[in-house]
CSV table of C-alpha atoms and ligand atoms in Angstrom, one decimal:
chain,number,residue,atom,x,y,z
A,1434,MET,CA,-14.2,47.6,1.4
A,1435,ASP,CA,-15.6,44.9,3.3
A,1436,SER,CA,-17.0,44.4,6.2
A,1437,ILE,CA,-15.5,41.1,7.9
A,1438,LYS,CA,-15.2,41.2,11.2
A,1439,THR,CA,-15.7,37.0,12.0
A,1440,VAL,CA,-14.0,34.7,10.5
A,1441,ALA,CA,-14.6,30.8,11.1
A,1442,VAL,CA,-11.6,28.4,9.9
A,1443,ILE,CA,-12.6,24.6,9.0
A,1444,GLY,CA,-9.6,22.8,10.2
A,1445,LEU,CA,-6.7,23.0,12.3
A,1446,GLY,CA,-3.9,21.8,11.2
A,1447,TYR,CA,-0.7,22.4,9.9
A,1448,ILE,CA,-2.1,25.0,7.6
A,1449,GLY,CA,-5.7,26.1,8.9
A,1450,LEU,CA,-4.0,27.0,13.0
A,1451,PRO,CA,-1.3,29.4,11.8
A,1452,THR,CA,-4.1,31.1,9.3
A,1453,ALA,CA,-6.8,31.3,12.2
A,1454,ALA,CA,-4.1,32.2,14.4
A,1455,ILE,CA,-2.4,35.3,12.5
A,1456,LEU,CA,-6.1,36.6,11.1
A,1457,ALA,CA,-6.6,36.7,14.9
A,1458,THR,CA,-3.0,38.4,15.6
A,1459,ASN,CA,-4.4,41.2,13.6
A,1460,GLY,CA,-7.9,41.8,14.9
A,1461,LEU,CA,-10.4,39.8,13.7
A,1462,ASN,CA,-12.4,37.5,15.5
A,1463,VAL,CA,-11.5,34.3,14.9
A,1464,ILE,CA,-13.6,30.7,15.6
A,1465,GLY,CA,-11.4,27.5,14.7
A,1466,VAL,CA,-13.3,24.5,14.2
A,1467,ASP,CA,-12.2,20.9,14.4
A,1468,VAL,CA,-13.7,17.3,14.7
A,1469,ASN,CA,-11.2,16.9,17.2
A,1470,GLU,CA,-11.8,17.2,20.5
A,1471,LYS,CA,-8.5,17.4,22.2
A,1472,THR,CA,-7.4,20.0,19.0
A,1473,VAL,CA,-10.2,22.7,19.8
A,1474,GLU,CA,-9.7,21.8,23.9
A,1475,ALA,CA,-5.8,22.8,23.4
A,1476,VAL,CA,-6.8,25.8,21.8
A,1477,ASN,CA,-9.1,26.9,23.9
A,1478,ARG,CA,-6.5,26.9,26.9
A,1479,GLY,CA,-4.2,28.8,24.2
A,1480,GLU,CA,-1.5,25.6,23.4
A,1481,VAL,CA,-0.7,24.1,19.8
A,1482,PRO,CA,-1.3,20.4,19.2
A,1483,PHE,CA,1.4,20.2,17.2
A,1484,VAL,CA,5.5,21.9,16.9
A,1485,GLU,CA,5.4,25.1,14.4
A,1486,PRO,CA,8.3,27.6,15.4
A,1487,ASP,CA,6.4,30.9,16.9
A,1488,LEU,CA,2.7,29.2,16.4
A,1489,ALA,CA,2.5,29.3,20.2
A,1490,VAL,CA,3.5,32.7,20.4
A,1491,HIS,CA,0.3,33.5,18.2
A,1492,VAL,CA,-2.0,31.1,19.4
A,1493,SER,CA,-1.3,32.1,23.0
A,1494,GLY,CA,-2.1,36.2,22.9
A,1495,ALA,CA,-5.0,35.3,20.6
A,1496,VAL,CA,-7.0,33.7,22.7
A,1497,SER,CA,-6.2,35.4,25.9
A,1498,GLN,CA,-6.8,38.6,24.1
A,1499,GLY,CA,-10.3,37.3,22.9
A,1500,HIS,CA,-10.0,36.9,19.4
A,1501,LEU,CA,-9.2,33.4,18.8
A,1502,LYS,CA,-12.0,30.5,19.9
A,1503,ALA,CA,-12.3,26.8,19.0
A,1504,ALA,CA,-15.2,24.9,18.4
A,1505,LEU,CA,-16.7,21.4,17.2
A,1506,ASP,CA,-19.1,23.0,15.0
A,1507,THR,CA,-19.0,25.4,12.6
A,1508,PRO,CA,-20.3,28.7,13.8
A,1509,SER,CA,-22.5,31.7,11.7
A,1510,ALA,CA,-19.5,34.1,10.1
A,1511,ASP,CA,-18.8,36.8,7.4
A,1512,ALA,CA,-16.1,35.1,6.3
A,1513,TYR,CA,-15.4,30.8,6.1
A,1514,ILE,CA,-11.9,29.5,5.1
A,1515,VAL,CA,-12.3,25.5,4.7
A,1516,ALA,CA,-8.2,24.4,5.1
A,1517,VAL,CA,-8.9,20.0,5.7
A,1518,PRO,CA,-6.9,17.4,3.4
A,1519,THR,CA,-7.4,16.0,0.5
A,1520,PRO,CA,-5.6,12.8,1.2
A,1521,PHE,CA,-5.6,10.2,-1.9
A,1522,LYS,CA,-8.0,6.9,-2.6
A,1523,ALA,CA,-6.3,3.8,-3.0
A,1524,ASP,CA,-7.5,4.9,-7.3
A,1525,ARG,CA,-5.1,7.4,-6.8
A,1526,SER,CA,-8.0,10.0,-7.3
A,1527,ALA,CA,-8.7,13.1,-4.1
A,1528,ASP,CA,-10.8,12.6,-1.5
A,1529,LEU,CA,-12.9,15.2,-1.4
A,1530,SER,CA,-15.1,14.2,1.3
A,1531,PHE,CA,-13.8,16.3,3.8
A,1532,ILE,CA,-14.2,19.3,1.7
A,1533,GLU,CA,-17.9,18.1,1.6
A,1534,ALA,CA,-18.4,16.9,5.4
A,1535,ALA,CA,-17.0,21.3,5.9
A,1536,ALA,CA,-20.2,22.5,3.6
A,1537,HIS,CA,-22.3,20.4,5.1
A,1538,GLY,CA,-21.3,22.7,8.0
A,1539,ILE,CA,-21.2,26.2,6.7
A,1540,ALA,CA,-24.5,25.6,4.8
A,1541,PRO,CA,-27.0,26.2,7.4
A,1542,GLN,CA,-24.9,29.3,8.5
A,1543,LEU,CA,-25.4,31.2,5.6
A,1544,GLN,CA,-27.6,33.8,5.4
A,1545,GLY,CA,-26.2,35.3,1.7
A,1546,GLY,CA,-22.8,38.2,1.6
A,1547,GLU,CA,-20.7,35.9,3.2
A,1548,LEU,CA,-17.1,34.7,1.5
A,1549,ILE,CA,-16.0,31.2,1.0
A,1550,ILE,CA,-12.8,30.4,0.3
A,1551,LEU,CA,-11.4,26.9,-0.1
A,1552,GLU,CA,-7.5,26.9,1.2
A,1553,SER,CA,-6.7,22.7,0.7
A,1554,THR,CA,-4.9,21.9,-2.4
A,1555,SER,CA,-7.5,20.4,-4.4
A,1556,PRO,CA,-7.7,18.9,-7.6
A,1557,PRO,CA,-8.9,21.5,-10.9
A,1558,ARG,CA,-12.9,21.7,-10.1
A,1559,ALA,CA,-13.2,21.4,-6.7
A,1560,THR,CA,-13.8,24.7,-6.1
A,1561,ARG,CA,-16.7,24.5,-7.5
A,1562,TYR,CA,-17.6,21.5,-6.8
A,1563,MET,CA,-18.1,22.6,-2.7
A,1564,ALA,CA,-19.5,25.4,-4.7
A,1565,ASP,CA,-22.4,23.2,-5.5
A,1566,VAL,CA,-22.5,21.1,-2.5
A,1567,ILE,CA,-23.2,24.7,-0.7
A,1568,LEU,CA,-25.5,25.4,-3.4
A,1569,GLY,CA,-27.2,22.0,-3.6
A,1570,LEU,CA,-28.3,22.4,0.5
A,1571,ARG,CA,-29.3,26.0,0.2
A,1572,PRO,CA,-31.0,26.7,-3.5
A,1573,ASP,CA,-32.2,29.8,-1.9
A,1574,LEU,CA,-28.8,31.9,-2.4
A,1575,SER,CA,-26.6,31.8,-5.4
A,1576,ILE,CA,-23.2,32.5,-6.8
A,1577,ASP,CA,-24.5,35.4,-9.4
A,1578,GLY,CA,-27.9,37.1,-7.7
A,1579,GLN,CA,-30.3,34.8,-10.5
A,1580,ASP,CA,-33.7,35.4,-9.7
A,1581,GLY,CA,-33.2,37.8,-7.4
A,1582,ARG,CA,-31.4,35.2,-4.8
A,1583,PRO,CA,-28.7,36.7,-2.2
A,1584,THR,CA,-25.6,35.3,-3.0
A,1585,ILE,CA,-22.5,34.0,-2.0
A,1586,ASP,CA,-18.9,34.9,-2.7
A,1587,ILE,CA,-16.2,31.3,-3.4
A,1588,ALA,CA,-12.9,31.3,-4.2
A,1589,HIS,CA,-10.0,29.2,-4.1
A,1590,CYS,CA,-6.7,30.3,-2.2
A,1591,PRO,CA,-3.7,27.5,-2.3
A,1592,GLU,CA,-1.5,27.4,0.8
A,1593,ARG,CA,2.5,27.2,-0.1
A,1594,VAL,CA,4.4,27.8,3.1
A,1595,LEU,CA,6.7,25.5,3.9
A,1596,PRO,CA,6.4,24.0,7.0
A,1597,GLY,CA,8.5,24.6,10.1
A,1598,ARG,CA,9.0,28.0,8.3
A,1599,VAL,CA,5.2,28.7,8.7
A,1600,MET,CA,4.4,31.8,10.4
A,1601,ILE,CA,6.5,33.9,8.5
A,1602,GLU,CA,5.7,32.6,4.7
A,1603,LEU,CA,1.9,33.3,5.4
A,1604,VAL,CA,3.4,36.9,5.5
A,1605,THR,CA,5.9,37.1,3.1
A,1606,ASN,CA,5.0,34.4,0.2
A,1607,ASP,CA,3.0,35.9,-3.1
A,1608,ARG,CA,-0.5,34.4,-3.2
A,1609,ILE,CA,-2.6,33.3,-6.1
A,1610,VAL,CA,-6.5,34.1,-5.3
A,1611,GLY,CA,-8.4,32.4,-7.1
A,1612,GLY,CA,-11.9,33.4,-7.5
A,1613,VAL,CA,-15.8,31.9,-8.8
A,1614,THR,CA,-16.3,35.0,-9.6
A,1615,SER,CA,-13.9,38.0,-10.0
A,1616,ARG,CA,-16.4,40.2,-7.0
A,1617,ALA,CA,-15.1,36.6,-4.9
A,1618,ALA,CA,-11.0,37.1,-5.6
A,1619,GLU,CA,-11.6,40.8,-5.0
A,1620,ARG,CA,-13.0,40.1,-1.3
A,1621,ALA,CA,-10.6,37.1,-0.8
A,1622,LYS,CA,-7.5,39.8,-1.6
A,1623,ALA,CA,-9.2,42.5,0.6
A,1624,LEU,CA,-8.9,39.8,3.9
A,1625,TYR,CA,-5.8,38.2,2.7
A,1626,SER,CA,-4.3,41.6,2.3
A,1627,VAL,CA,-5.1,42.1,6.5
A,1628,PHE,CA,-1.4,39.6,7.3
A,1629,CYS,CA,-0.1,38.6,3.9
A,1630,GLN,CA,3.1,41.1,2.6
A,1631,GLY,CA,3.3,39.4,-0.7
A,1632,GLU,CA,1.7,40.2,-3.6
A,1633,ILE,CA,-1.6,38.9,-4.2
A,1634,LEU,CA,-2.5,37.6,-7.7
A,1635,LEU,CA,-5.7,37.6,-9.2
A,1636,THR,CA,-6.8,34.5,-10.9
A,1637,ASP,CA,-10.0,32.3,-11.3
A,1638,ASP,CA,-10.5,29.1,-9.4
A,1639,VAL,CA,-9.3,26.2,-11.6
A,1640,THR,CA,-5.9,27.6,-12.8
A,1641,ALA,CA,-5.6,28.7,-8.6
A,1642,GLU,CA,-6.1,24.8,-7.8
A,1643,MET,CA,-3.8,24.3,-11.5
A,1644,ALA,CA,-1.0,26.7,-10.2
A,1645,LYS,CA,-0.7,24.7,-6.9
A,1646,LEU,CA,-0.5,21.1,-8.3
A,1647,VAL,CA,1.7,22.3,-10.9
A,1648,GLU,CA,4.5,24.0,-8.5
A,1649,ASN,CA,4.3,20.9,-6.9
A,1650,SER,CA,4.4,18.3,-10.3
A,1651,PHE,CA,7.4,20.8,-11.4
A,1652,ARG,CA,9.6,19.8,-8.7
A,1653,ASP,CA,8.9,16.2,-9.0
A,1654,VAL,CA,9.7,15.7,-12.6
A,1655,ASN,CA,12.9,17.5,-11.4
A,1656,ILE,CA,13.6,15.1,-9.3
A,1657,ALA,CA,12.1,12.3,-11.6
A,1658,PHE,CA,15.2,12.9,-13.8
A,1659,ALA,CA,17.8,13.3,-11.0
A,1660,ASN,CA,16.6,9.3,-10.1
A,1661,GLU,CA,16.8,8.7,-13.2
A,1662,LEU,CA,20.5,10.0,-13.4
A,1663,SER,CA,21.6,8.2,-10.8
A,1664,LEU,CA,19.8,5.2,-11.9
A,1665,ILE,CA,21.8,4.8,-15.4
A,1666,SER,CA,25.5,6.8,-13.5
A,1667,ASP,CA,25.0,3.6,-11.7
A,1668,LYS,CA,24.6,1.0,-14.7
A,1669,LEU,CA,27.4,3.3,-16.8
A,1670,GLY,CA,29.8,2.6,-13.4
A,1671,ILE,CA,30.3,7.3,-13.2
A,1672,ASP,CA,29.4,9.2,-10.4
A,1673,VAL,CA,26.2,10.8,-11.0
A,1674,TRP,CA,26.8,13.5,-8.3
A,1675,GLU,CA,29.7,14.9,-10.6
A,1676,LEU,CA,27.8,14.4,-13.1
A,1677,ILE,CA,25.3,16.6,-12.0
A,1678,ARG,CA,27.6,19.0,-11.0
A,1679,LEU,CA,29.5,19.3,-14.1
A,1680,ALA,CA,26.5,19.7,-16.2
A,1681,ASN,CA,25.0,21.9,-14.0
A,1682,HIS,CA,28.0,24.7,-15.1
A,1683,HIS,CA,26.0,24.9,-18.3
A,1684,PRO,CA,24.2,28.3,-17.9
A,1685,ARG,CA,20.8,27.2,-18.6
A,1686,VAL,CA,21.3,24.0,-17.3
A,1687,ASN,CA,20.3,23.2,-12.9
A,1688,ILE,CA,19.5,19.8,-12.6
A,1689,LEU,CA,17.9,18.8,-8.7
A,1690,GLN,CA,19.5,16.0,-6.6
A,1691,PRO,CA,18.6,12.3,-6.8
A,1692,GLY,CA,18.0,10.7,-3.4
A,1693,PRO,CA,16.1,7.7,-1.9
A,1694,GLY,CA,12.4,8.9,-3.6
A,1695,VAL,CA,10.8,11.5,-2.8
A,1696,GLY,CA,8.6,11.8,0.9
A,1697,GLY,CA,6.0,14.3,2.3
A,1698,HIS,CA,2.8,14.6,1.9
A,1699,CYS,CA,2.8,17.1,-1.1
A,1700,ILE,CA,5.2,16.6,-4.1
A,1701,ALA,CA,4.7,12.8,-3.8
A,1702,VAL,CA,0.3,13.5,-4.1
A,1703,ASP,CA,-0.7,16.7,-5.9
A,1704,PRO,CA,0.7,15.1,-9.3
A,1705,TRP,CA,-1.4,12.5,-9.0
A,1706,PHE,CA,-4.5,15.2,-9.3
A,1707,ILE,CA,-3.7,16.3,-12.7
A,1708,VAL,CA,-2.8,12.5,-13.9
A,1709,ASP,CA,-6.3,11.6,-12.5
A,1710,ALA,CA,-7.5,15.0,-14.0
A,1711,ASP,CA,-6.3,14.3,-17.2
A,1712,PRO,CA,-4.8,11.1,-17.8
A,1713,SER,CA,-3.8,10.6,-21.6
A,1714,ASN,CA,-1.8,14.3,-21.3
A,1715,SER,CA,0.2,13.4,-18.0
A,1716,ARG,CA,2.2,11.4,-19.5
A,1717,ILE,CA,5.2,12.9,-18.2
A,1718,ILE,CA,4.0,13.9,-15.2
A,1719,ARG,CA,3.2,10.3,-13.9
A,1720,THR,CA,5.8,8.7,-15.2
A,1721,ALA,CA,7.7,11.1,-12.7
A,1722,ARG,CA,5.8,9.5,-10.2
A,1723,GLU,CA,6.1,5.9,-11.1
A,1724,VAL,CA,10.2,6.9,-11.2
A,1725,ASN,CA,10.3,8.6,-7.7
A,1726,ASP,CA,8.0,5.9,-6.2
A,1727,SER,CA,10.0,3.5,-7.4
A,1728,LYS,CA,13.8,4.9,-6.1
A,1729,PRO,CA,13.4,3.4,-3.1
A,1730,GLY,CA,12.7,0.0,-4.2
A,1731,TRP,CA,16.4,-0.1,-6.0
A,1732,VAL,CA,17.8,1.2,-3.0
A,1733,VAL,CA,16.8,-1.8,-1.3
A,1734,ASP,CA,17.8,-4.2,-4.1
A,1735,LYS,CA,21.3,-2.3,-4.2
A,1736,VAL,CA,21.5,-2.5,-0.5
A,1737,LEU,CA,20.7,-6.4,-0.4
A,1738,GLU,CA,23.5,-7.1,-2.9
A,1739,ALA,CA,25.9,-5.5,-0.3
A,1740,VAL,CA,24.7,-7.6,2.4
A,1741,ALA,CA,24.8,-11.1,0.3
A,1742,SER,CA,29.0,-10.5,-1.1
A,1743,ALA,CA,29.2,-9.4,3.0
A,1744,GLU,CA,30.3,-12.7,5.9
A,1745,ASP,CA,26.9,-14.0,6.9
A,1746,ASN,CA,24.3,-12.0,9.6
A,1747,VAL,CA,26.3,-8.4,8.8
A,1748,GLU,CA,24.6,-5.8,10.5
A,1749,VAL,CA,22.9,-2.8,8.4
A,1750,ALA,CA,23.2,0.7,9.4
A,1751,VAL,CA,20.7,3.2,7.7
A,1752,LEU,CA,21.6,6.9,8.4
A,1753,GLY,CA,18.5,9.0,8.6
A,1754,LEU,CA,14.9,8.5,8.5
A,1755,ALA,CA,13.1,12.0,7.4
A,1756,PHE,CA,11.9,12.9,4.9
A,1757,LYS,CA,14.3,15.9,4.4
A,1758,PRO,CA,17.8,17.0,6.3
A,1759,ASN,CA,17.2,18.5,9.6
A,1760,ILE,CA,14.0,17.8,10.3
A,1761,ASP,CA,11.8,15.0,12.6
A,1762,ASP,CA,9.2,14.7,10.1
A,1763,LEU,CA,8.6,10.8,9.2
A,1764,ARG,CA,5.3,11.1,6.9
A,1765,GLU,CA,6.1,9.0,3.9
A,1766,SER,CA,9.1,9.1,4.1
A,1767,PRO,CA,11.2,7.1,1.6
A,1768,SER,CA,14.0,6.0,4.2
A,1769,VAL,CA,10.8,4.5,6.5
A,1770,GLU,CA,10.1,2.4,3.6
A,1771,ILE,CA,13.3,1.0,2.6
A,1772,THR,CA,14.3,0.5,6.1
A,1773,ARG,CA,11.1,-1.6,7.1
A,1774,THR,CA,11.5,-3.2,4.1
A,1775,LEU,CA,15.4,-4.6,4.4
A,1776,ALA,CA,14.1,-5.7,7.5
A,1777,GLU,CA,11.3,-7.1,6.3
A,1778,LYS,CA,14.2,-9.4,3.5
A,1779,LEU,CA,16.9,-9.8,6.0
A,1780,PRO,CA,14.9,-11.4,9.0
A,1781,HIS,CA,18.4,-12.7,10.4
A,1782,HIS,CA,20.3,-9.7,9.9
A,1783,VAL,CA,19.6,-6.2,12.8
A,1784,VAL,CA,18.9,-3.4,10.8
A,1785,ARG,CA,20.4,-0.3,12.9
A,1786,ALA,CA,18.0,2.9,12.2
A,1787,VAL,CA,20.0,6.3,12.9
A,1788,GLU,CA,17.9,8.8,13.6
A,1789,PRO,CA,18.7,11.9,15.7
A,1790,HIS,CA,15.4,14.1,15.3
A,1791,ILE,CA,12.9,11.5,17.3
A,1792,VAL,CA,13.5,9.3,20.3
A,1793,GLU,CA,11.0,6.7,19.9
A,1794,LEU,CA,11.0,3.9,16.4
A,1795,PRO,CA,7.6,4.7,14.2
A,1796,THR,CA,5.5,1.6,14.7
A,1797,ALA,CA,5.9,0.2,10.8
A,1798,LEU,CA,9.6,0.0,11.8
A,1799,GLY,CA,9.1,-0.3,15.9
A,1800,SER,CA,6.9,-3.2,15.1
A,1801,LEU,CA,10.0,-5.5,13.9
A,1802,PRO,CA,12.4,-8.0,15.9
A,1803,ASN,CA,15.3,-6.9,14.2
A,1804,VAL,CA,15.3,-3.2,14.1
A,1805,ARG,CA,17.2,-1.0,16.5
A,1806,LEU,CA,17.1,2.7,17.2
A,1807,SER,CA,20.9,3.3,17.4
A,1808,ASN,CA,23.0,6.2,17.9
A,1809,LEU,CA,25.1,7.2,15.5
A,1810,ASP,CA,28.6,6.0,17.3
A,1811,GLU,CA,27.1,2.4,17.8
A,1812,ALA,CA,25.5,2.0,14.7
A,1813,LEU,CA,28.7,2.6,12.9
A,1814,THR,CA,31.3,0.1,15.3
A,1815,ALA,CA,28.4,-2.8,14.3
A,1816,ALA,CA,27.3,-2.3,10.8
A,1817,ALA,CA,28.8,-3.7,7.8
A,1818,VAL,CA,27.2,-2.0,5.5
A,1819,VAL,CA,26.2,1.1,6.4
A,1820,VAL,CA,22.9,2.8,3.7
A,1821,LEU,CA,23.1,7.2,4.2
A,1822,LEU,CA,19.9,8.3,3.8
A,1823,VAL,CA,19.2,11.4,4.6
A,1824,ASP,CA,21.6,14.0,4.4
A,1825,HIS,CA,20.8,15.8,8.3
A,1826,ASN,CA,24.3,17.9,9.6
A,1827,GLU,CA,24.9,14.8,11.5
A,1828,PHE,CA,26.3,13.1,8.8
A,1829,LEU,CA,28.4,15.3,6.7
A,1830,ASP,CA,31.9,14.5,7.6
A,1831,LEU,CA,31.7,10.9,8.0
A,1832,GLY,CA,34.2,10.8,5.6
A,1833,GLU,CA,37.0,9.1,7.6
A,1834,ARG,CA,34.3,6.8,9.9
A,1835,LEU,CA,33.3,4.9,7.1
A,1836,GLU,CA,36.7,3.2,5.2
A,1837,GLU,CA,35.9,0.2,6.5
A,1838,GLN,CA,32.0,-0.4,5.9
A,1839,THR,CA,30.5,-0.7,2.4
A,1840,VAL,CA,29.0,2.7,2.1
A,1841,LEU,CA,25.7,3.5,-0.5
A,1842,ASP,CA,25.6,7.0,-0.1
A,1843,VAL,CA,22.2,7.8,-1.6
A,1844,ARG,CA,22.0,11.2,-1.3
A,1845,GLY,CA,26.0,12.1,-2.8
A,1846,VAL,CA,27.3,13.0,1.3
A,1847,LEU,CA,30.5,11.7,0.4
A,1848,SER,CA,31.0,13.4,-2.8
A,1849,ARG,CA,30.1,16.2,-2.0
B,672,SAJ,N1,14.5,15.9,-2.6
B,672,SAJ,C1,14.6,15.9,-4.1
B,672,SAJ,N2,15.9,15.9,-4.4
B,672,SAJ,C2,15.9,17.7,-4.4
B,672,SAJ,C3,14.8,18.3,-3.9
B,672,SAJ,C4,13.8,17.5,-3.5
B,672,SAJ,O1,15.1,14.1,-4.1
B,672,SAJ,O2,16.6,17.6,-4.9
B,672,SAJ,C5,13.3,15.4,-2.1
B,672,SAJ,C6,13.1,15.7,-0.8
B,672,SAJ,O3,14.3,14.6,0.2
B,672,SAJ,C7,12.1,15.2,0.0
B,672,SAJ,C8,11.2,16.1,-1.2
B,672,SAJ,O4,12.4,16.3,-2.4
B,672,SAJ,O5,11.9,13.9,0.4
B,672,SAJ,C9,10.1,17.0,-0.8
B,672,SAJ,O6,11.0,18.0,-0.6
B,672,SAJ,P1,10.6,19.5,-0.6
B,672,SAJ,O7,11.8,20.1,0.8
B,672,SAJ,O8,11.0,19.3,-1.8
B,672,SAJ,O9,9.4,20.3,0.0
B,672,SAJ,P2,8.2,20.4,0.6
B,672,SAJ,O10,7.2,18.9,0.4
B,672,SAJ,O11,9.0,20.1,2.0
B,672,SAJ,O12,7.6,20.7,0.7
B,672,SAJ,C10,7.0,21.4,-0.7
B,672,SAJ,C11,7.2,23.1,-1.3
B,672,SAJ,N3,6.8,23.4,-3.1
B,672,SAJ,C12,7.7,23.3,-3.7
B,672,SAJ,O13,8.6,24.0,-3.4
B,672,SAJ,C13,7.4,23.4,-4.9
B,672,SAJ,C14,6.1,23.5,-0.3
B,672,SAJ,O14,6.5,25.0,-0.8
B,672,SAJ,C15,4.6,23.4,-0.2
B,672,SAJ,O15,4.2,24.4,0.7
B,672,SAJ,C16,4.3,22.4,0.1
B,672,SAJ,O16,4.9,21.2,-0.8
B,672,SAJ,C17,3.1,22.2,0.7
B,672,SAJ,O17,2.4,22.3,1.1
B,672,SAJ,O18,2.8,21.9,-1.1
């Protein structure tokens, strides 16, 4: 149906590079564009600038076959996929400056007939905003052929892959494709069909933007419910883990697990885009964010209470810094925030952080004189107060080794 032979992927991060590589290994000519010179050089050598299972073999194969190249400037192409960051600003609205910059790179290259897809997680109407920026720079083009102007097709196709399983989920997950026009959606579907074996579901651009945000908000709201139960249970003096286990025996109840708060750069961010789009109606979504964001502070207060009722200068062991089990990713991790706050509030106590997946503390912790990266044995021997923050496999069978210390089990590991 389509004559797409060359694709430019703007942004060679966790999503852009895997997408570029998989398109290239499926025979398309792909040029990856990034502002980071080191990333461009690494990809052109066939190397990968970050760790993701199976990505390296795809990139080196595609580069050596001549199907994948990287560049600093946006080239002319038949299709463009924009996969740049959309962080949130201090007022929690989305920062669209990277999308604007991508649009400025693409606009001068267009001749009419191109397909432009936004993949970045975006607030409602960001795709239309990108279209407006491009058409503002290129008034000779149009979306609908009005006044005989050549057309461009614009769609949103949010990524939904789980880090660590990207190369598998890119192929197997269903995808939502939202077109600014139905022709744009059909063309985007044809392009993703090159590698996606899941169902490709078509809708409009704003519904596609919201679908991605809603998926992550659904998780956030349900985790907030579990975190709220953990506070109420603590007040009532009952075990929240037992409570949830019992309630989940009901055929229509499935409560998630409480924890130290929500980490990562998706679930803790995306709900704010919905709140920003409609503040007065997003009451549950906003409250859920606030409940989850307040959980690290509650954990800190509990640890401070335990330390206050122990002898002077006891050491504190914090088990786990990653934002979820069995990974090394510390980004937006509530455990890092808890460890930092504890170290600041307890300047005369040693805080031992145990994180089997890292060899060096992140700067936020390494710069504090009383934080040490310790192995598990050292920490359990030295500390009188132990805080279990991440359910890494290494921490699942500690039962007998935690009998002497005061233990705060924030993940319910000991109740399993
Ligand atoms: N968490 C809890 N209790 C739970 C489940 C999770 O406290 O019962 C916490 C985790 O410990 C972690 C955070 O939530 O701190 C998020 O972890 P996660 O594994 O639920 O999700 P992410 O952030 O790694 O990936 C999510 C996924 N979205 C959904 O499951 C709806 C993924 O599919 C998306 O592609 C990704 O966000 C993204 O890029 O948006």
